[in-house]
Amino acid sequence: MIEDISKAKRFARTIITDIVLYNKSKVEEGIKSDNIFEILDEDIQMGRKLFEERVNTDVIDKKIFDKTLIDILIAKYGGKIDSDIW
């Protein structure tokens, strides 16, 4: 079990980056149509489950995954795709 905060953050980034890399067209479509979380829901839930299985969430805040998800999907990739929401 991961009990170190920096390792937990790195693990969350790895999971979410993989989701983005394997679903580039879905990410682009979701950002353009402002429904990114609905389009990627299944992948996000699988990623969250993996995170919670490997990270001691009694020690580490569960919100790390969600914060990292927002940072990567919206801040890193969202700003590069034309959308009415930007």
PDB file of N, CA and C in Angstrom:
ATOM      1  N   MET A   1       0.837  -1.190   0.000  1.00  0.00           N
ATOM      2  CA  MET A   1       0.000   0.000   0.000  1.00  0.00           C
ATOM      3  C   MET A   1       0.877   1.247   0.000  1.00  0.00           C
ATOM      4  N   ILE A   2       0.483   2.216  -0.791  1.00  0.00           N
ATOM      5  CA  ILE A   2       1.187   3.495  -0.838  1.00  0.00           C
ATOM      6  C   ILE A   2       0.711   4.340   0.338  1.00  0.00           C
ATOM      7  N   GLU A   3       1.654   4.811   1.129  1.00  0.00           N
ATOM      8  CA  GLU A   3       1.323   5.645   2.283  1.00  0.00           C
ATOM      9  C   GLU A   3       2.056   6.984   2.250  1.00  0.00           C
ATOM     10  N   ASP A   4       2.813   7.215   1.195  1.00  0.00           N
ATOM     11  CA  ASP A   4       3.560   8.459   1.020  1.00  0.00           C
ATOM     12  C   ASP A   4       2.780   9.377   0.077  1.00  0.00           C
ATOM     13  N   ILE A   5       2.557  10.603   0.503  1.00  0.00           N
ATOM     14  CA  ILE A   5       1.727  11.539  -0.274  1.00  0.00           C
ATOM     15  C   ILE A   5       2.298  11.815  -1.665  1.00  0.00           C
ATOM     16  N   SER A   6       3.610  11.972  -1.774  1.00  0.00           N
ATOM     17  CA  SER A   6       4.198  12.269  -3.082  1.00  0.00           C
ATOM     18  C   SER A   6       4.066  11.063  -4.016  1.00  0.00           C
ATOM     19  N   LYS A   7       4.193   9.867  -3.481  1.00  0.00           N
ATOM     20  CA  LYS A   7       4.007   8.670  -4.306  1.00  0.00           C
ATOM     21  C   LYS A   7       2.541   8.521  -4.718  1.00  0.00           C
ATOM     22  N   ALA A   8       1.630   8.855  -3.824  1.00  0.00           N
ATOM     23  CA  ALA A   8       0.205   8.788  -4.150  1.00  0.00           C
ATOM     24  C   ALA A   8      -0.137   9.777  -5.269  1.00  0.00           C
ATOM     25  N   LYS A   9       0.405  10.984  -5.183  1.00  0.00           N
ATOM     26  CA  LYS A   9       0.162  11.981  -6.234  1.00  0.00           C
ATOM     27  C   LYS A   9       0.742  11.512  -7.563  1.00  0.00           C
ATOM     28  N   ARG A  10       1.931  10.966  -7.531  1.00  0.00           N
ATOM     29  CA  ARG A  10       2.570  10.472  -8.753  1.00  0.00           C
ATOM     30  C   ARG A  10       1.752   9.317  -9.352  1.00  0.00           C
ATOM     31  N   PHE A  11       1.240   8.442  -8.513  1.00  0.00           N
ATOM     32  CA  PHE A  11       0.419   7.326  -8.980  1.00  0.00           C
ATOM     33  C   PHE A  11      -0.875   7.840  -9.622  1.00  0.00           C
ATOM     34  N   ALA A  12      -1.502   8.826  -9.003  1.00  0.00           N
ATOM     35  CA  ALA A  12      -2.717   9.426  -9.573  1.00  0.00           C
ATOM     36  C   ALA A  12      -2.418  10.046 -10.937  1.00  0.00           C
ATOM     37  N   ARG A  13      -1.302  10.770 -11.045  1.00  0.00           N
ATOM     38  CA  ARG A  13      -0.925  11.371 -12.338  1.00  0.00           C
ATOM     39  C   ARG A  13      -0.714  10.300 -13.400  1.00  0.00           C
ATOM     40  N   THR A  14      -0.085   9.205 -13.016  1.00  0.00           N
ATOM     41  CA  THR A  14       0.153   8.112 -13.968  1.00  0.00           C
ATOM     42  C   THR A  14      -1.159   7.524 -14.470  1.00  0.00           C
ATOM     43  N   ILE A  15      -2.060   7.255 -13.573  1.00  0.00           N
ATOM     44  CA  ILE A  15      -3.359   6.682 -13.952  1.00  0.00           C
ATOM     45  C   ILE A  15      -4.106   7.620 -14.892  1.00  0.00           C
ATOM     46  N   ILE A  16      -4.183   8.883 -14.533  1.00  0.00           N
ATOM     47  CA  ILE A  16      -4.974   9.843 -15.314  1.00  0.00           C
ATOM     48  C   ILE A  16      -4.312  10.145 -16.653  1.00  0.00           C
ATOM     49  N   THR A  17      -3.007  10.222 -16.666  1.00  0.00           N
ATOM     50  CA  THR A  17      -2.299  10.428 -17.934  1.00  0.00           C
ATOM     51  C   THR A  17      -2.555   9.256 -18.876  1.00  0.00           C
ATOM     52  N   ASP A  18      -2.562   8.046 -18.341  1.00  0.00           N
ATOM     53  CA  ASP A  18      -2.876   6.877 -19.175  1.00  0.00           C
ATOM     54  C   ASP A  18      -4.302   6.959 -19.723  1.00  0.00           C
ATOM     55  N   ILE A  19      -5.232   7.384 -18.906  1.00  0.00           N
ATOM     56  CA  ILE A  19      -6.617   7.542 -19.366  1.00  0.00           C
ATOM     57  C   ILE A  19      -6.650   8.510 -20.551  1.00  0.00           C
ATOM     58  N   VAL A  20      -5.955   9.616 -20.431  1.00  0.00           N
ATOM     59  CA  VAL A  20      -5.932  10.617 -21.500  1.00  0.00           C
ATOM     60  C   VAL A  20      -5.261  10.055 -22.758  1.00  0.00           C
ATOM     61  N   LEU A  21      -4.123   9.411 -22.586  1.00  0.00           N
ATOM     62  CA  LEU A  21      -3.388   8.888 -23.737  1.00  0.00           C
ATOM     63  C   LEU A  21      -4.175   7.844 -24.513  1.00  0.00           C
ATOM     64  N   TYR A  22      -4.914   7.005 -23.810  1.00  0.00           N
ATOM     65  CA  TYR A  22      -5.674   5.947 -24.475  1.00  0.00           C
ATOM     66  C   TYR A  22      -7.032   6.413 -24.971  1.00  0.00           C
ATOM     67  N   ASN A  23      -7.421   7.641 -24.653  1.00  0.00           N
ATOM     68  CA  ASN A  23      -8.745   8.151 -25.034  1.00  0.00           C
ATOM     69  C   ASN A  23      -8.666   9.567 -25.604  1.00  0.00           C
ATOM     70  N   LYS A  24      -7.660   9.834 -26.415  1.00  0.00           N
ATOM     71  CA  LYS A  24      -7.457  11.196 -26.927  1.00  0.00           C
ATOM     72  C   LYS A  24      -8.685  11.752 -27.640  1.00  0.00           C
ATOM     73  N   SER A  25      -9.311  10.949 -28.472  1.00  0.00           N
ATOM     74  CA  SER A  25     -10.470  11.461 -29.209  1.00  0.00           C
ATOM     75  C   SER A  25     -11.643  11.739 -28.271  1.00  0.00           C
ATOM     76  N   LYS A  26     -11.830  10.888 -27.248  1.00  0.00           N
ATOM     77  CA  LYS A  26     -12.887  11.124 -26.266  1.00  0.00           C
ATOM     78  C   LYS A  26     -12.613  12.393 -25.461  1.00  0.00           C
ATOM     79  N   VAL A  27     -11.356  12.604 -25.112  1.00  0.00           N
ATOM     80  CA  VAL A  27     -10.984  13.802 -24.350  1.00  0.00           C
ATOM     81  C   VAL A  27     -11.295  15.045 -25.175  1.00  0.00           C
ATOM     82  N   GLU A  28     -10.877  15.043 -26.421  1.00  0.00           N
ATOM     83  CA  GLU A  28     -11.133  16.196 -27.290  1.00  0.00           C
ATOM     84  C   GLU A  28     -12.634  16.433 -27.453  1.00  0.00           C
ATOM     85  N   GLU A  29     -13.374  15.384 -27.726  1.00  0.00           N
ATOM     86  CA  GLU A  29     -14.826  15.503 -27.880  1.00  0.00           C
ATOM     87  C   GLU A  29     -15.480  16.015 -26.594  1.00  0.00           C
ATOM     88  N   GLY A  30     -15.064  15.471 -25.467  1.00  0.00           N
ATOM     89  CA  GLY A  30     -15.654  15.859 -24.182  1.00  0.00           C
ATOM     90  C   GLY A  30     -15.381  17.297 -23.808  1.00  0.00           C
ATOM     91  N   ILE A  31     -14.173  17.772 -24.120  1.00  0.00           N
ATOM     92  CA  ILE A  31     -13.853  19.170 -23.822  1.00  0.00           C
ATOM     93  C   ILE A  31     -14.625  20.094 -24.762  1.00  0.00           C
ATOM     94  N   LYS A  32     -14.691  19.730 -26.030  1.00  0.00           N
ATOM     95  CA  LYS A  32     -15.421  20.557 -26.986  1.00  0.00           C
ATOM     96  C   LYS A  32     -16.905  20.653 -26.638  1.00  0.00           C
ATOM     97  N   SER A  33     -17.480  19.559 -26.167  1.00  0.00           N
ATOM     98  CA  SER A  33     -18.917  19.555 -25.892  1.00  0.00           C
ATOM     99  C   SER A  33     -19.239  19.712 -24.401  1.00  0.00           C
ATOM    100  N   ASP A  34     -18.232  20.001 -23.603  1.00  0.00           N
ATOM    101  CA  ASP A  34     -18.396  20.265 -22.170  1.00  0.00           C
ATOM    102  C   ASP A  34     -19.077  19.117 -21.424  1.00  0.00           C
ATOM    103  N   ASN A  35     -18.682  17.876 -21.768  1.00  0.00           N
ATOM    104  CA  ASN A  35     -19.189  16.725 -21.031  1.00  0.00           C
ATOM    105  C   ASN A  35     -18.086  15.677 -20.839  1.00  0.00           C
ATOM    106  N   ILE A  36     -16.892  16.168 -20.596  1.00  0.00           N
ATOM    107  CA  ILE A  36     -15.705  15.323 -20.475  1.00  0.00           C
ATOM    108  C   ILE A  36     -15.863  14.244 -19.404  1.00  0.00           C
ATOM    109  N   PHE A  37     -16.455  14.609 -18.274  1.00  0.00           N
ATOM    110  CA  PHE A  37     -16.567  13.652 -17.181  1.00  0.00           C
ATOM    111  C   PHE A  37     -17.594  12.564 -17.476  1.00  0.00           C
ATOM    112  N   GLU A  38     -18.615  12.897 -18.235  1.00  0.00           N
ATOM    113  CA  GLU A  38     -19.604  11.901 -18.624  1.00  0.00           C
ATOM    114  C   GLU A  38     -19.013  10.934 -19.645  1.00  0.00           C
ATOM    115  N   ILE A  39     -18.293  11.466 -20.612  1.00  0.00           N
ATOM    116  CA  ILE A  39     -17.701  10.637 -21.663  1.00  0.00           C
ATOM    117  C   ILE A  39     -16.664   9.679 -21.094  1.00  0.00           C
ATOM    118  N   LEU A  40     -15.872  10.145 -20.145  1.00  0.00           N
ATOM    119  CA  LEU A  40     -14.809   9.315 -19.571  1.00  0.00           C
ATOM    120  C   LEU A  40     -15.212   8.636 -18.260  1.00  0.00           C
ATOM    121  N   ASP A  41     -16.479   8.661 -17.929  1.00  0.00           N
ATOM    122  CA  ASP A  41     -16.921   8.168 -16.621  1.00  0.00           C
ATOM    123  C   ASP A  41     -16.418   6.760 -16.305  1.00  0.00           C
ATOM    124  N   GLU A  42     -16.582   5.839 -17.219  1.00  0.00           N
ATOM    125  CA  GLU A  42     -16.173   4.451 -16.962  1.00  0.00           C
ATOM    126  C   GLU A  42     -14.669   4.354 -16.707  1.00  0.00           C
ATOM    127  N   ASP A  43     -13.878   5.041 -17.526  1.00  0.00           N
ATOM    128  CA  ASP A  43     -12.423   5.024 -17.357  1.00  0.00           C
ATOM    129  C   ASP A  43     -12.005   5.699 -16.054  1.00  0.00           C
ATOM    130  N   ILE A  44     -12.660   6.791 -15.726  1.00  0.00           N
ATOM    131  CA  ILE A  44     -12.353   7.501 -14.484  1.00  0.00           C
ATOM    132  C   ILE A  44     -12.682   6.629 -13.280  1.00  0.00           C
ATOM    133  N   GLN A  45     -13.811   5.956 -13.305  1.00  0.00           N
ATOM    134  CA  GLN A  45     -14.190   5.094 -12.186  1.00  0.00           C
ATOM    135  C   GLN A  45     -13.212   3.925 -12.027  1.00  0.00           C
ATOM    136  N   MET A  46     -12.771   3.360 -13.133  1.00  0.00           N
ATOM    137  CA  MET A  46     -11.783   2.280 -13.068  1.00  0.00           C
ATOM    138  C   MET A  46     -10.463   2.800 -12.502  1.00  0.00           C
ATOM    139  N   GLY A  47     -10.055   3.987 -12.936  1.00  0.00           N
ATOM    140  CA  GLY A  47      -8.831   4.594 -12.424  1.00  0.00           C
ATOM    141  C   GLY A  47      -8.926   4.902 -10.946  1.00  0.00           C
ATOM    142  N   ARG A  48     -10.062   5.427 -10.521  1.00  0.00           N
ATOM    143  CA  ARG A  48     -10.279   5.729  -9.100  1.00  0.00           C
ATOM    144  C   ARG A  48     -10.224   4.447  -8.266  1.00  0.00           C
ATOM    145  N   LYS A  49     -10.827   3.385  -8.771  1.00  0.00           N
ATOM    146  CA  LYS A  49     -10.820   2.109  -8.052  1.00  0.00           C
ATOM    147  C   LYS A  49      -9.385   1.601  -7.895  1.00  0.00           C
ATOM    148  N   LEU A  50      -8.607   1.660  -8.964  1.00  0.00           N
ATOM    149  CA  LEU A  50      -7.205   1.248  -8.904  1.00  0.00           C
ATOM    150  C   LEU A  50      -6.436   2.079  -7.884  1.00  0.00           C
ATOM    151  N   PHE A  51      -6.650   3.383  -7.896  1.00  0.00           N
ATOM    152  CA  PHE A  51      -5.998   4.280  -6.947  1.00  0.00           C
ATOM    153  C   PHE A  51      -6.347   3.884  -5.511  1.00  0.00           C
ATOM    154  N   GLU A  52      -7.611   3.666  -5.244  1.00  0.00           N
ATOM    155  CA  GLU A  52      -8.051   3.345  -3.887  1.00  0.00           C
ATOM    156  C   GLU A  52      -7.619   1.946  -3.442  1.00  0.00           C
ATOM    157  N   GLU A  53      -7.380   1.057  -4.399  1.00  0.00           N
ATOM    158  CA  GLU A  53      -6.880  -0.278  -4.051  1.00  0.00           C
ATOM    159  C   GLU A  53      -5.407  -0.248  -3.651  1.00  0.00           C
ATOM    160  N   ARG A  54      -4.658   0.699  -4.210  1.00  0.00           N
ATOM    161  CA  ARG A  54      -3.214   0.722  -3.990  1.00  0.00           C
ATOM    162  C   ARG A  54      -2.736   1.796  -3.024  1.00  0.00           C
ATOM    163  N   VAL A  55      -3.606   2.749  -2.708  1.00  0.00           N
ATOM    164  CA  VAL A  55      -3.220   3.858  -1.831  1.00  0.00           C
ATOM    165  C   VAL A  55      -3.982   3.734  -0.523  1.00  0.00           C
ATOM    166  N   ASN A  56      -3.287   3.879   0.572  1.00  0.00           N
ATOM    167  CA  ASN A  56      -3.923   3.818   1.886  1.00  0.00           C
ATOM    168  C   ASN A  56      -4.701   5.114   2.091  1.00  0.00           C
ATOM    169  N   THR A  57      -5.988   5.077   1.783  1.00  0.00           N
ATOM    170  CA  THR A  57      -6.810   6.288   1.865  1.00  0.00           C
ATOM    171  C   THR A  57      -7.202   6.632   3.296  1.00  0.00           C
ATOM    172  N   ASP A  58      -6.816   5.791   4.248  1.00  0.00           N
ATOM    173  CA  ASP A  58      -6.970   6.164   5.653  1.00  0.00           C
ATOM    174  C   ASP A  58      -5.890   7.170   6.043  1.00  0.00           C
ATOM    175  N   VAL A  59      -4.758   7.096   5.364  1.00  0.00           N
ATOM    176  CA  VAL A  59      -3.620   7.969   5.648  1.00  0.00           C
ATOM    177  C   VAL A  59      -3.592   9.154   4.691  1.00  0.00           C
ATOM    178  N   ILE A  60      -3.967   8.887   3.439  1.00  0.00           N
ATOM    179  CA  ILE A  60      -3.852   9.896   2.382  1.00  0.00           C
ATOM    180  C   ILE A  60      -5.247  10.301   1.916  1.00  0.00           C
ATOM    181  N   ASP A  61      -5.436  11.593   1.744  1.00  0.00           N
ATOM    182  CA  ASP A  61      -6.717  12.159   1.311  1.00  0.00           C
ATOM    183  C   ASP A  61      -7.184  11.549  -0.008  1.00  0.00           C
ATOM    184  N   LYS A  62      -8.396  11.036  -0.042  1.00  0.00           N
ATOM    185  CA  LYS A  62      -8.971  10.460  -1.255  1.00  0.00           C
ATOM    186  C   LYS A  62      -9.104  11.499  -2.372  1.00  0.00           C
ATOM    187  N   LYS A  63      -9.152  12.758  -2.015  1.00  0.00           N
ATOM    188  CA  LYS A  63      -9.373  13.808  -3.012  1.00  0.00           C
ATOM    189  C   LYS A  63      -8.156  14.046  -3.913  1.00  0.00           C
ATOM    190  N   ILE A  64      -7.027  13.434  -3.600  1.00  0.00           N
ATOM    191  CA  ILE A  64      -5.843  13.571  -4.448  1.00  0.00           C
ATOM    192  C   ILE A  64      -6.178  13.153  -5.874  1.00  0.00           C
ATOM    193  N   PHE A  65      -6.888  12.056  -6.017  1.00  0.00           N
ATOM    194  CA  PHE A  65      -7.232  11.569  -7.352  1.00  0.00           C
ATOM    195  C   PHE A  65      -8.068  12.600  -8.094  1.00  0.00           C
ATOM    196  N   ASP A  66      -9.103  13.130  -7.440  1.00  0.00           N
ATOM    197  CA  ASP A  66      -9.987  14.103  -8.087  1.00  0.00           C
ATOM    198  C   ASP A  66      -9.266  15.402  -8.430  1.00  0.00           C
ATOM    199  N   LYS A  67      -8.432  15.876  -7.526  1.00  0.00           N
ATOM    200  CA  LYS A  67      -7.672  17.111  -7.787  1.00  0.00           C
ATOM    201  C   LYS A  67      -6.728  16.911  -8.969  1.00  0.00           C
ATOM    202  N   THR A  68      -6.084  15.774  -9.017  1.00  0.00           N
ATOM    203  CA  THR A  68      -5.177  15.476 -10.121  1.00  0.00           C
ATOM    204  C   THR A  68      -5.939  15.338 -11.425  1.00  0.00           C
ATOM    205  N   LEU A  69      -7.114  14.736 -11.364  1.00  0.00           N
ATOM    206  CA  LEU A  69      -7.967  14.594 -12.541  1.00  0.00           C
ATOM    207  C   LEU A  69      -8.292  15.959 -13.140  1.00  0.00           C
ATOM    208  N   ILE A  70      -8.691  16.885 -12.306  1.00  0.00           N
ATOM    209  CA  ILE A  70      -9.012  18.244 -12.772  1.00  0.00           C
ATOM    210  C   ILE A  70      -7.774  18.912 -13.346  1.00  0.00           C
ATOM    211  N   ASP A  71      -6.667  18.824 -12.632  1.00  0.00           N
ATOM    212  CA  ASP A  71      -5.426  19.457 -13.097  1.00  0.00           C
ATOM    213  C   ASP A  71      -5.022  18.958 -14.479  1.00  0.00           C
ATOM    214  N   ILE A  72      -5.091  17.667 -14.677  1.00  0.00           N
ATOM    215  CA  ILE A  72      -4.627  17.102 -15.947  1.00  0.00           C
ATOM    216  C   ILE A  72      -5.658  17.287 -17.056  1.00  0.00           C
ATOM    217  N   LEU A  73      -6.894  16.915 -16.811  1.00  0.00           N
ATOM    218  CA  LEU A  73      -7.906  16.992 -17.878  1.00  0.00           C
ATOM    219  C   LEU A  73      -8.224  18.417 -18.275  1.00  0.00           C
ATOM    220  N   ILE A  74      -8.418  19.267 -17.293  1.00  0.00           N
ATOM    221  CA  ILE A  74      -8.880  20.615 -17.593  1.00  0.00           C
ATOM    222  C   ILE A  74      -7.711  21.577 -17.808  1.00  0.00           C
ATOM    223  N   ALA A  75      -6.823  21.646 -16.858  1.00  0.00           N
ATOM    224  CA  ALA A  75      -5.738  22.626 -16.946  1.00  0.00           C
ATOM    225  C   ALA A  75      -4.715  22.273 -18.022  1.00  0.00           C
ATOM    226  N   LYS A  76      -4.267  21.033 -18.038  1.00  0.00           N
ATOM    227  CA  LYS A  76      -3.204  20.657 -18.966  1.00  0.00           C
ATOM    228  C   LYS A  76      -3.700  20.455 -20.393  1.00  0.00           C
ATOM    229  N   TYR A  77      -4.789  19.699 -20.554  1.00  0.00           N
ATOM    230  CA  TYR A  77      -5.275  19.378 -21.896  1.00  0.00           C
ATOM    231  C   TYR A  77      -6.408  20.284 -22.357  1.00  0.00           C
ATOM    232  N   GLY A  78      -7.256  20.689 -21.448  1.00  0.00           N
ATOM    233  CA  GLY A  78      -8.420  21.483 -21.803  1.00  0.00           C
ATOM    234  C   GLY A  78      -8.089  22.805 -22.466  1.00  0.00           C
ATOM    235  N   GLY A  79      -7.058  23.456 -22.013  1.00  0.00           N
ATOM    236  CA  GLY A  79      -6.684  24.748 -22.564  1.00  0.00           C
ATOM    237  C   GLY A  79      -6.132  24.687 -23.974  1.00  0.00           C
ATOM    238  N   LYS A  80      -5.786  23.500 -24.429  1.00  0.00           N
ATOM    239  CA  LYS A  80      -5.210  23.341 -25.758  1.00  0.00           C
ATOM    240  C   LYS A  80      -6.253  23.003 -26.824  1.00  0.00           C
ATOM    241  N   ILE A  81      -7.485  22.775 -26.410  1.00  0.00           N
ATOM    242  CA  ILE A  81      -8.541  22.374 -27.320  1.00  0.00           C
ATOM    243  C   ILE A  81      -9.584  23.491 -27.405  1.00  0.00           C
ATOM    244  N   ASP A  82      -9.927  23.899 -28.619  1.00  0.00           N
ATOM    245  CA  ASP A  82     -10.942  24.941 -28.784  1.00  0.00           C
ATOM    246  C   ASP A  82     -12.278  24.457 -28.232  1.00  0.00           C
ATOM    247  N   SER A  83     -12.876  25.332 -27.425  1.00  0.00           N
ATOM    248  CA  SER A  83     -14.136  24.978 -26.799  1.00  0.00           C
ATOM    249  C   SER A  83     -14.877  26.241 -26.424  1.00  0.00           C
ATOM    250  N   ASP A  84     -16.186  26.167 -26.379  1.00  0.00           N
ATOM    251  CA  ASP A  84     -16.990  27.314 -25.969  1.00  0.00           C
ATOM    252  C   ASP A  84     -16.805  27.628 -24.494  1.00  0.00           C
ATOM    253  N   ILE A  85     -16.351  26.660 -23.707  1.00  0.00           N
ATOM    254  CA  ILE A  85     -16.210  26.889 -22.266  1.00  0.00           C
ATOM    255  C   ILE A  85     -14.902  27.591 -21.911  1.00  0.00           C
ATOM    256  N   TRP A  86     -13.983  27.773 -22.850  1.00  0.00           N
ATOM    257  CA  TRP A  86     -12.709  28.453 -22.539  1.00  0.00           C
ATOM    258  C   TRP A  86     -12.753  29.868 -23.001  1.00  0.00           C
TER     259      TRP A  86
END
